mmCIF file of C-alpha atoms in Angstrom:
data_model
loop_
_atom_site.group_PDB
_atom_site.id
_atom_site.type_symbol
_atom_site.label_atom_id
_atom_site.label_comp_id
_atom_site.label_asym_id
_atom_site.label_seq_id
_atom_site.Cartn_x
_atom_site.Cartn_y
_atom_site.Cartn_z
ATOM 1 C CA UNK A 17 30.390 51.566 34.921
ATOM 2 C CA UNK A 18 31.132 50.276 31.781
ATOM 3 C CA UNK A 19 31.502 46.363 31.661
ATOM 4 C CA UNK A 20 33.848 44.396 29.722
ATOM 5 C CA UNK A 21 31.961 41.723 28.243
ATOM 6 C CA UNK A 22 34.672 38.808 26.906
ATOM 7 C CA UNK A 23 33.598 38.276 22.958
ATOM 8 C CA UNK A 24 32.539 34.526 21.453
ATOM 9 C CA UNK A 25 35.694 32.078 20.633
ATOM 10 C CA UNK A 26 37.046 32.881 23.887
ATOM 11 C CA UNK A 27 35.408 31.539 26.824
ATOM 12 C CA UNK A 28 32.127 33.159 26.991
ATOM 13 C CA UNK A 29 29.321 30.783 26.469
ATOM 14 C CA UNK A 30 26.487 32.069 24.219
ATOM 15 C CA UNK A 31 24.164 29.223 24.474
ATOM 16 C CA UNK A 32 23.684 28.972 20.889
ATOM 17 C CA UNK A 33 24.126 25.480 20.920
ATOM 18 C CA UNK A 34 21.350 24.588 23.650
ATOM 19 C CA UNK A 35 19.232 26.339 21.791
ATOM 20 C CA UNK A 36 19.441 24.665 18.615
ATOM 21 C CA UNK A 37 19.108 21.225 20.410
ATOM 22 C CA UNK A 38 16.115 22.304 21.997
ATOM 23 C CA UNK A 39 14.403 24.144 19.067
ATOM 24 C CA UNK A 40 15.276 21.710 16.500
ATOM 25 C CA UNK A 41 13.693 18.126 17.972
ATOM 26 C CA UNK A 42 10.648 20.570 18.939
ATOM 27 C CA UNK A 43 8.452 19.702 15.305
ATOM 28 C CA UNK A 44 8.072 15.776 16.375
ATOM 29 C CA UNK A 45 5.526 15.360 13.924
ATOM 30 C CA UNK A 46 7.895 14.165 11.593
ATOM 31 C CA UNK A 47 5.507 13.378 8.204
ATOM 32 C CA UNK A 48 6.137 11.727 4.742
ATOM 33 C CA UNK A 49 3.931 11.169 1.857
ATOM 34 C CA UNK A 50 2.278 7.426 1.859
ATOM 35 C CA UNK A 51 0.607 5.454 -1.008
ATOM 36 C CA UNK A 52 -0.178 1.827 -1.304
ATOM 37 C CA UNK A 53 -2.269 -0.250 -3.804
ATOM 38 C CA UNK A 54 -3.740 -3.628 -4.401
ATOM 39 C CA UNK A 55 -5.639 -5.128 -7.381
ATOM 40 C CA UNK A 56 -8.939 -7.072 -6.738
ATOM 41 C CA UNK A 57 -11.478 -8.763 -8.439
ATOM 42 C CA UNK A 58 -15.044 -9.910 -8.212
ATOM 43 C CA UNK A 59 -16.368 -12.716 -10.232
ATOM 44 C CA UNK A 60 -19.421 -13.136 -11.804
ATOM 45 C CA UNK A 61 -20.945 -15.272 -9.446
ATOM 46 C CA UNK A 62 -19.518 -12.289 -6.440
ATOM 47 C CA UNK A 63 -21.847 -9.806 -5.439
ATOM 48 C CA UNK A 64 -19.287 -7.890 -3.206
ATOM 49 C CA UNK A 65 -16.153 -8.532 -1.625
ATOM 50 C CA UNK A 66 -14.136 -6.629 1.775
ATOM 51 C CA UNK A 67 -10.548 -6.342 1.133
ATOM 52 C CA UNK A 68 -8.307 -6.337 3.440
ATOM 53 C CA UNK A 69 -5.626 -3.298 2.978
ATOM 54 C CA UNK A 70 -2.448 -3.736 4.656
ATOM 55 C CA UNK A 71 -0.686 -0.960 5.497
ATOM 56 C CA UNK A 72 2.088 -1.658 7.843
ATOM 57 C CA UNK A 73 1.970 0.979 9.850
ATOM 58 C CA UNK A 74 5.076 1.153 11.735
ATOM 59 C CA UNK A 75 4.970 1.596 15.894
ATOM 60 C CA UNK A 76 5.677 4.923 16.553
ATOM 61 C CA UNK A 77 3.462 5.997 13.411
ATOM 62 C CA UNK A 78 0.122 6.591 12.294
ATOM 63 C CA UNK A 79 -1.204 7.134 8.752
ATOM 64 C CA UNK A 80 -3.916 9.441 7.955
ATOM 65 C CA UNK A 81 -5.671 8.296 5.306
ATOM 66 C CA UNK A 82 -6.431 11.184 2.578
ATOM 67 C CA UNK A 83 -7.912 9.624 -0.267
ATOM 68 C CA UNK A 84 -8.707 6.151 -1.142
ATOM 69 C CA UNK A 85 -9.245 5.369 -4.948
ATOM 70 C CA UNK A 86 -10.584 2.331 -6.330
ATOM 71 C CA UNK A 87 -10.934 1.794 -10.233
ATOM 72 C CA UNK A 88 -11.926 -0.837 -11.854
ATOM 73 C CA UNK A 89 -11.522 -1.511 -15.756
ATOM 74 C CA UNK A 90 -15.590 -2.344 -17.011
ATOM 75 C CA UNK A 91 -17.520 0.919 -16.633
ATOM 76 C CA UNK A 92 -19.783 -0.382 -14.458
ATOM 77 C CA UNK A 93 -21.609 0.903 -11.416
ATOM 78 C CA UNK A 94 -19.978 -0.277 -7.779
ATOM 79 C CA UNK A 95 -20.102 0.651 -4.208
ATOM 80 C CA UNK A 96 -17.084 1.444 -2.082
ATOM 81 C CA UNK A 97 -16.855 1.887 1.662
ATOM 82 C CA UNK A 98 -14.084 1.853 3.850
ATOM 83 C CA UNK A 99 -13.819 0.444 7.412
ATOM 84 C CA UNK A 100 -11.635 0.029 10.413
ATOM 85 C CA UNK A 101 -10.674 -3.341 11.829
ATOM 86 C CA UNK A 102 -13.462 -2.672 14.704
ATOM 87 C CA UNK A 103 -15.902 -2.619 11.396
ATOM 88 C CA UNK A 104 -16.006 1.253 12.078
ATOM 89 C CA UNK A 105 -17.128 3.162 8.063
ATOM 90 C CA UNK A 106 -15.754 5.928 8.012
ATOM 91 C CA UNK A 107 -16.211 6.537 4.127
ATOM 92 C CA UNK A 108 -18.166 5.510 1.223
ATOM 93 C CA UNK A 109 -19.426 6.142 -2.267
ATOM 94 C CA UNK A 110 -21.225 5.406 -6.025
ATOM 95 C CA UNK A 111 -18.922 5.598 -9.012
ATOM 96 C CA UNK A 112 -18.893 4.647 -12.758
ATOM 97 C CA UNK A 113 -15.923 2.682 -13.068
ATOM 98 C CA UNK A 114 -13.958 4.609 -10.722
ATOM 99 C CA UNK A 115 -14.793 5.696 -6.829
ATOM 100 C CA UNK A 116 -12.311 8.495 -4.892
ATOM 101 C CA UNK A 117 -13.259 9.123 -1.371
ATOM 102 C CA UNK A 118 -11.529 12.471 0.082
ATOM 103 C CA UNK A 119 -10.880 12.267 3.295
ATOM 104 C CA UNK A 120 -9.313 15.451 3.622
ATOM 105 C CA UNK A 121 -7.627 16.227 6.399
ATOM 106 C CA UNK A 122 -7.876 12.509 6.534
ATOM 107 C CA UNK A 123 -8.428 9.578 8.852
ATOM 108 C CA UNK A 124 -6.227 8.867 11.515
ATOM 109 C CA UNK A 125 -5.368 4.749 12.092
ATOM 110 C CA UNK A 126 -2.520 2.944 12.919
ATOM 111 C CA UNK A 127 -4.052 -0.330 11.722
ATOM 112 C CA UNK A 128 -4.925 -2.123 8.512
ATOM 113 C CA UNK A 129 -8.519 -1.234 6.892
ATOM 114 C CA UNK A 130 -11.206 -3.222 4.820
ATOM 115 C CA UNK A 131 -12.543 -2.044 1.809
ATOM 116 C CA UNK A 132 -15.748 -3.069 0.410
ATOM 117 C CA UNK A 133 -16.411 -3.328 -3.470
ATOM 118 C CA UNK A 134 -19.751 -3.853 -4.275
ATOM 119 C CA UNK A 135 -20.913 -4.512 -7.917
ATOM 120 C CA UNK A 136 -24.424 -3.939 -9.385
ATOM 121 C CA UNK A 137 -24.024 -6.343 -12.816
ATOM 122 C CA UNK A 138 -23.651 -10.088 -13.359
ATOM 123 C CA UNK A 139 -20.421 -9.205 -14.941
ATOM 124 C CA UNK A 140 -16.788 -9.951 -13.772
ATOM 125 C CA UNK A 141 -15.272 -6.830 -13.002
ATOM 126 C CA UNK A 142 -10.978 -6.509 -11.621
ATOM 127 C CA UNK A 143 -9.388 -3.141 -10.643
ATOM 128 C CA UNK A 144 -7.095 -1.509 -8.162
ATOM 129 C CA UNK A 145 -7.525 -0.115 -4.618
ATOM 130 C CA UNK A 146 -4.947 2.652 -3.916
ATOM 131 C CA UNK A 147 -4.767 4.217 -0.663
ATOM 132 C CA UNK A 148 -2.949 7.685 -0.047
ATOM 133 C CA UNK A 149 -2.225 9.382 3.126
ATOM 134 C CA UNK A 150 0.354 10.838 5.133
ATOM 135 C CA UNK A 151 2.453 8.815 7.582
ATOM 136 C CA UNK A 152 2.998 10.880 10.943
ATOM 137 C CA UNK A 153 5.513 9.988 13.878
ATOM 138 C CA UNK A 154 3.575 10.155 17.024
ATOM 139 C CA UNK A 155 6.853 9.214 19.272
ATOM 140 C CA UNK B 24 40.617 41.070 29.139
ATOM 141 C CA UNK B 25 40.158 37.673 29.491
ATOM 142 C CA UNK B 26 37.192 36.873 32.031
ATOM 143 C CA UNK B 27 36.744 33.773 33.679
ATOM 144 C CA UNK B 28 33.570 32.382 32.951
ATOM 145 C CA UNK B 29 31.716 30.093 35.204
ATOM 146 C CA UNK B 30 31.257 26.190 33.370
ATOM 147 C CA UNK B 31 28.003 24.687 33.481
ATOM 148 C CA UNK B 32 27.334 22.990 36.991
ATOM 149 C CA UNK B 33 29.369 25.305 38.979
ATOM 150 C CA UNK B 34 26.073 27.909 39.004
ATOM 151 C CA UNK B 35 25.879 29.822 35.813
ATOM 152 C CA UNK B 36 22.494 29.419 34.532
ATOM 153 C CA UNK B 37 22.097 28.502 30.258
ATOM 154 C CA UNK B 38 18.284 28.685 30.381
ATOM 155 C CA UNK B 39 18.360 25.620 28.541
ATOM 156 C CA UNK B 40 15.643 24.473 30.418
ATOM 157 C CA UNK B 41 13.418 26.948 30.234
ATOM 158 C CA UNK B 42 13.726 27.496 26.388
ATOM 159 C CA UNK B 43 12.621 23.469 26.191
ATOM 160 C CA UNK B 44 9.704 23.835 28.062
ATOM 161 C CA UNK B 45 8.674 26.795 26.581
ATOM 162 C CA UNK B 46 8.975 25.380 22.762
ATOM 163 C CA UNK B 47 7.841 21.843 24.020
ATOM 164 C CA UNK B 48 4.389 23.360 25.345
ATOM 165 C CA UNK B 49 4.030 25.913 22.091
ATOM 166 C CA UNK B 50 3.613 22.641 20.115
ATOM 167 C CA UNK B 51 1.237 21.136 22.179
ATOM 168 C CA UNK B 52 -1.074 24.201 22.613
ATOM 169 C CA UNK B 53 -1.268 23.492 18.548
ATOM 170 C CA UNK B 54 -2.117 20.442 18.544
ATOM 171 C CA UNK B 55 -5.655 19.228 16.883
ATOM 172 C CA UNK B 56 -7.146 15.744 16.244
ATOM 173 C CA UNK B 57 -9.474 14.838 12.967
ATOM 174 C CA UNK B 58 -12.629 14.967 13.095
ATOM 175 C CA UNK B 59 -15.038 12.811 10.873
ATOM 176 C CA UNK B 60 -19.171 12.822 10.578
ATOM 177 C CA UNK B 61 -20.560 9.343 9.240
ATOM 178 C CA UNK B 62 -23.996 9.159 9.457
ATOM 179 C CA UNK B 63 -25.383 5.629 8.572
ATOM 180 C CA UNK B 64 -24.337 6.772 5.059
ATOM 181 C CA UNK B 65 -26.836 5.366 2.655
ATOM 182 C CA UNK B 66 -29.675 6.854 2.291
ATOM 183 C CA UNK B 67 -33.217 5.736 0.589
ATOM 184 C CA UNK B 68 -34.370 9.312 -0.891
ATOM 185 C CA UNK B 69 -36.847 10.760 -3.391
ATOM 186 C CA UNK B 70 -35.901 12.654 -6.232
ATOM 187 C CA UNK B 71 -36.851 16.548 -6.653
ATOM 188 C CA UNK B 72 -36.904 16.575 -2.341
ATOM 189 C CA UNK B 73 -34.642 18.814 -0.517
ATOM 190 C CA UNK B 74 -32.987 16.376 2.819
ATOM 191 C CA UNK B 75 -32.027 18.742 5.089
ATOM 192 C CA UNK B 76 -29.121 16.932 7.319
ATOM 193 C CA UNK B 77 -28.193 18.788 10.777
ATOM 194 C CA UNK B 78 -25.004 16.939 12.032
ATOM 195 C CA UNK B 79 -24.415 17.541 15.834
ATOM 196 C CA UNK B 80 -20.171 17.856 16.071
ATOM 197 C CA UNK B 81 -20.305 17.695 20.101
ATOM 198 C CA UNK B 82 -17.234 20.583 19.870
ATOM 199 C CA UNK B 83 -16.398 21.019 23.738
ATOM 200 C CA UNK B 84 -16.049 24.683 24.708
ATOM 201 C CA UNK B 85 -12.869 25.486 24.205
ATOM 202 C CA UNK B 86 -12.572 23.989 20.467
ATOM 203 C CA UNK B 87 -13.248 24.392 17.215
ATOM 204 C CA UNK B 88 -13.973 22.627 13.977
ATOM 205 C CA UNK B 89 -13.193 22.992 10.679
ATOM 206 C CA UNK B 90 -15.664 21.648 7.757
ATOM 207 C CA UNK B 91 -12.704 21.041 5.285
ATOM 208 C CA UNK B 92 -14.814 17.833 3.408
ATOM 209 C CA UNK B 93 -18.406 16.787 2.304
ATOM 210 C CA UNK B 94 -18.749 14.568 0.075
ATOM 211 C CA UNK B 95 -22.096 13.355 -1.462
ATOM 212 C CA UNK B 96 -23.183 10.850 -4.235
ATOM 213 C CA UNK B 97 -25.714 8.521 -5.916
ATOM 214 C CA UNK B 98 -25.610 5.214 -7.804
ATOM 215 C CA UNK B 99 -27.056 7.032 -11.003
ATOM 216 C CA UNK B 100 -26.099 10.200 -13.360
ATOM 217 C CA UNK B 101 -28.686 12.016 -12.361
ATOM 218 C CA UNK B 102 -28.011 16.204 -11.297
ATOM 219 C CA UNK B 103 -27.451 16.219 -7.017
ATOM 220 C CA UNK B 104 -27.311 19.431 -5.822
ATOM 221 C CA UNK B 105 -25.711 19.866 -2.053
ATOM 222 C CA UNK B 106 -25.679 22.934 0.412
ATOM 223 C CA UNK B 107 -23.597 23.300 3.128
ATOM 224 C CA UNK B 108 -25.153 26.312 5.974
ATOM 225 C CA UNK B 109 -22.657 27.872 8.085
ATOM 226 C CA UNK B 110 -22.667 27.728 11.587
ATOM 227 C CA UNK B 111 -24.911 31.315 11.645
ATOM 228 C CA UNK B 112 -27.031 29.517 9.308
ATOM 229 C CA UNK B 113 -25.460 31.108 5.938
ATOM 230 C CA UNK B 114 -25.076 29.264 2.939
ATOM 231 C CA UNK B 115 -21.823 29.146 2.360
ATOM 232 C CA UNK B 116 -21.584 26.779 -0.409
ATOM 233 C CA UNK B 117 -23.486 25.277 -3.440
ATOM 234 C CA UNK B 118 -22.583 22.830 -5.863
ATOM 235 C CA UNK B 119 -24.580 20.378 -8.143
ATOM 236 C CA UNK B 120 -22.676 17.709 -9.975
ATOM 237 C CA UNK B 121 -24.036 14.750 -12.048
ATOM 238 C CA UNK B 122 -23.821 11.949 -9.580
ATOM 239 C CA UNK B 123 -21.424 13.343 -7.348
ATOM 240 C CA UNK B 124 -20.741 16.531 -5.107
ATOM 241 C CA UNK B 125 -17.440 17.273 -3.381
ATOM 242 C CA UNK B 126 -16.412 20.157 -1.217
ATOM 243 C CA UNK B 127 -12.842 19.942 -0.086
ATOM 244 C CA UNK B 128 -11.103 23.121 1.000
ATOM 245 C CA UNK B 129 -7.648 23.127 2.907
ATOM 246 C CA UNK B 130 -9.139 26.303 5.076
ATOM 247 C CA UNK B 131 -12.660 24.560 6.327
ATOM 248 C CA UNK B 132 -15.520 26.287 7.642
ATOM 249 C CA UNK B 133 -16.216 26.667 10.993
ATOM 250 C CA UNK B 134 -18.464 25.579 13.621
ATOM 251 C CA UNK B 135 -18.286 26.481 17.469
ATOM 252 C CA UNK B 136 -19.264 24.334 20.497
ATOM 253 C CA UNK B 137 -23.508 24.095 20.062
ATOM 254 C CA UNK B 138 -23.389 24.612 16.715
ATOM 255 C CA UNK B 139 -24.316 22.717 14.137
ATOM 256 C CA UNK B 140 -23.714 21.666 10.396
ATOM 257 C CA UNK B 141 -26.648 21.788 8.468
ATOM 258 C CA UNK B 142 -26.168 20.198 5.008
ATOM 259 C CA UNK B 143 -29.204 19.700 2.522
ATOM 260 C CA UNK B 144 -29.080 17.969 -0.296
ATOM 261 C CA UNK B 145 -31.785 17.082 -3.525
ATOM 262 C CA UNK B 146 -31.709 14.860 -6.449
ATOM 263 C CA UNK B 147 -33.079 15.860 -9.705
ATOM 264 C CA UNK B 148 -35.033 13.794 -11.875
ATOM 265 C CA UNK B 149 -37.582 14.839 -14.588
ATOM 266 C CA UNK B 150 -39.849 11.836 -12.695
ATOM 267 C CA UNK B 151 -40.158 11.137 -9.252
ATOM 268 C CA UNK B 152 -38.617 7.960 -8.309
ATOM 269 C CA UNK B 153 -36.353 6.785 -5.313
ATOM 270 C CA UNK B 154 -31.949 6.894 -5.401
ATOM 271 C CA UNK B 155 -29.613 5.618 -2.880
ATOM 272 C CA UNK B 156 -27.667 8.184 -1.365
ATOM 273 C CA UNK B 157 -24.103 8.359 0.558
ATOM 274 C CA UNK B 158 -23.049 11.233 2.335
ATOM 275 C CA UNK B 159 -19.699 11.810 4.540
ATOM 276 C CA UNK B 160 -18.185 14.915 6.376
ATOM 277 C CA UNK B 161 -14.418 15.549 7.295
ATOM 278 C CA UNK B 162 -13.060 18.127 9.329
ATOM 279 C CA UNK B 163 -10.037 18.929 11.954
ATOM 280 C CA UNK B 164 -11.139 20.261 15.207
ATOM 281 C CA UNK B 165 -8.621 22.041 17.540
ATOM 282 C CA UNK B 166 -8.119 24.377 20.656
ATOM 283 C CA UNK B 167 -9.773 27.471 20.162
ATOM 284 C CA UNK B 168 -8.150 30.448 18.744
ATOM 285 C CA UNK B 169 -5.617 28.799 17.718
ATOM 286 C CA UNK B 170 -4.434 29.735 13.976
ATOM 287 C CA UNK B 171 -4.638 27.065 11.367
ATOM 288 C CA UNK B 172 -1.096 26.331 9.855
#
């Protein structure tokens, strides 16, 4: 027996509207792009120096860090490495005037970091410490 | 014709429910934490010596890892060469740079529960004398099987 199914508009439900509320909220890692930077500098009399990085990660977040990037202007020789609060290193390197750690796919924190600059000369050196990541909602 | 439709409440089931909980739980089958390999990172080496470094990733059973960084350098110029050994124990990559090496690859290459990454690594010098050296890994492990968006 043929049944006669009302069409849409006129009292039938389809659903279609559950379904987009539940299918839509679904992706809750909601991510955008995050970059900070700070300058430092180590005197002559400095051997190294931790920095602290704040990143202000917002509750509800946390940042993966990608890369972190510290230049400095004398081409000199320094040492990076990158800690947690808890003193955890989770990254470090040599460089010539300029030091990029990849972290790729990154390190996950929801707190601020210390970065220690280490310099192999008498010399005064000053740079930058730029920290990219991704910023991830973790509800 | 006109039929009179049930509203919600009075019995007439929207499946609502059932399509949350089944695109709630796809995500979380998905999901995958990072993964990172930090050995006491400096290292007091000789030149012209191939370091062999076999980095235990304690992947449980049912997960995977994915090698996606390693990253490898010394305080001087000098020509590092670093190999990275699959988990059969293939090499699956080689790269020398002056001072440093880095493999970084969105896709990652991967390891299985007792399995491990063997990396080896050698500084070249025309003399032999000691370097510092700094290595780190980076990966993402996940459920196994699962495809890597």
């Amino acid at each position: 027996m043929a049944k006669s199914i009302t069409p849409r508009g006129v009292g039938r439900p389809d659903n279609e509207r559950e379904v987009h509320r539940s299918a839509v909220p679904t992706p809750l890692i909601g991510q955008t792009s995050f970059s900070t930077a700070t300058d430092f500098d180590l005197s002559a009399g400095e051997e190294y120096k931790y920095i602290t990085i704040s990143l202000n990660v917002p509750d509800g977040y946390r940042l993966i860090i990608r890369k972190i990037i510290v230049s400095i202007h004398q081409n000199l020789l320094i040492a990076v490495s990158a800690s947690n609060l808890s003193w955890y290193h989770f990254c470090g390197g040599f460089g010539y005037k300029i030091v990029e750690l990849t972290l790729y796919p990154g390190f996950p924190t929801t707190e601020d970091i210390k970065i220690y600059v280490r310099k192999y000369s008498s010399d005064e050196i000053n740079g930058s410490i730029t920290i990219l990541g991704i910023l991830e909602y973790t509800g | 014709m006109v039929r009179i439709v049930s509203p919600k409440g009075t019995g007439f089931p929207d499946y609502t429910d059932i399509l949350h909980r089944i695109s709630v739980e796809t995500y979380k089958e998905q999901s995958s934490w990072y993964w990172a390999a930090v050995p006491p990172f400096y290292f007091h080496i000789n030149t012209n010596t191939w370091y062999v470094f076999q980095i235990n990733p304690n992947i449980p059973e049912n997960r995977e890892l994915f090698l996606n960084t390693v990253v490898a350098t010394v305080p001087s110029t000098r020509l590092l060469t670093l190999e990275i050994y699959s988990k059969d124990g293939d090499l699956v990559e080689k790269a020398s740079e002056y001072q440093k090496v880095v493999f970084s690859v969105k896709e990652g290459i991967k390891y299985y529960h007792n399995t491990y990454i063997v990396i080896k690594v050698c500084v070249h010098a025309t003399t032999t004398t000691t370097e510092y050296l700094t290595l780190y890994c980076y990966g993402l492990q996940q459920k196994r099987g699962v495809s890597v968006l």
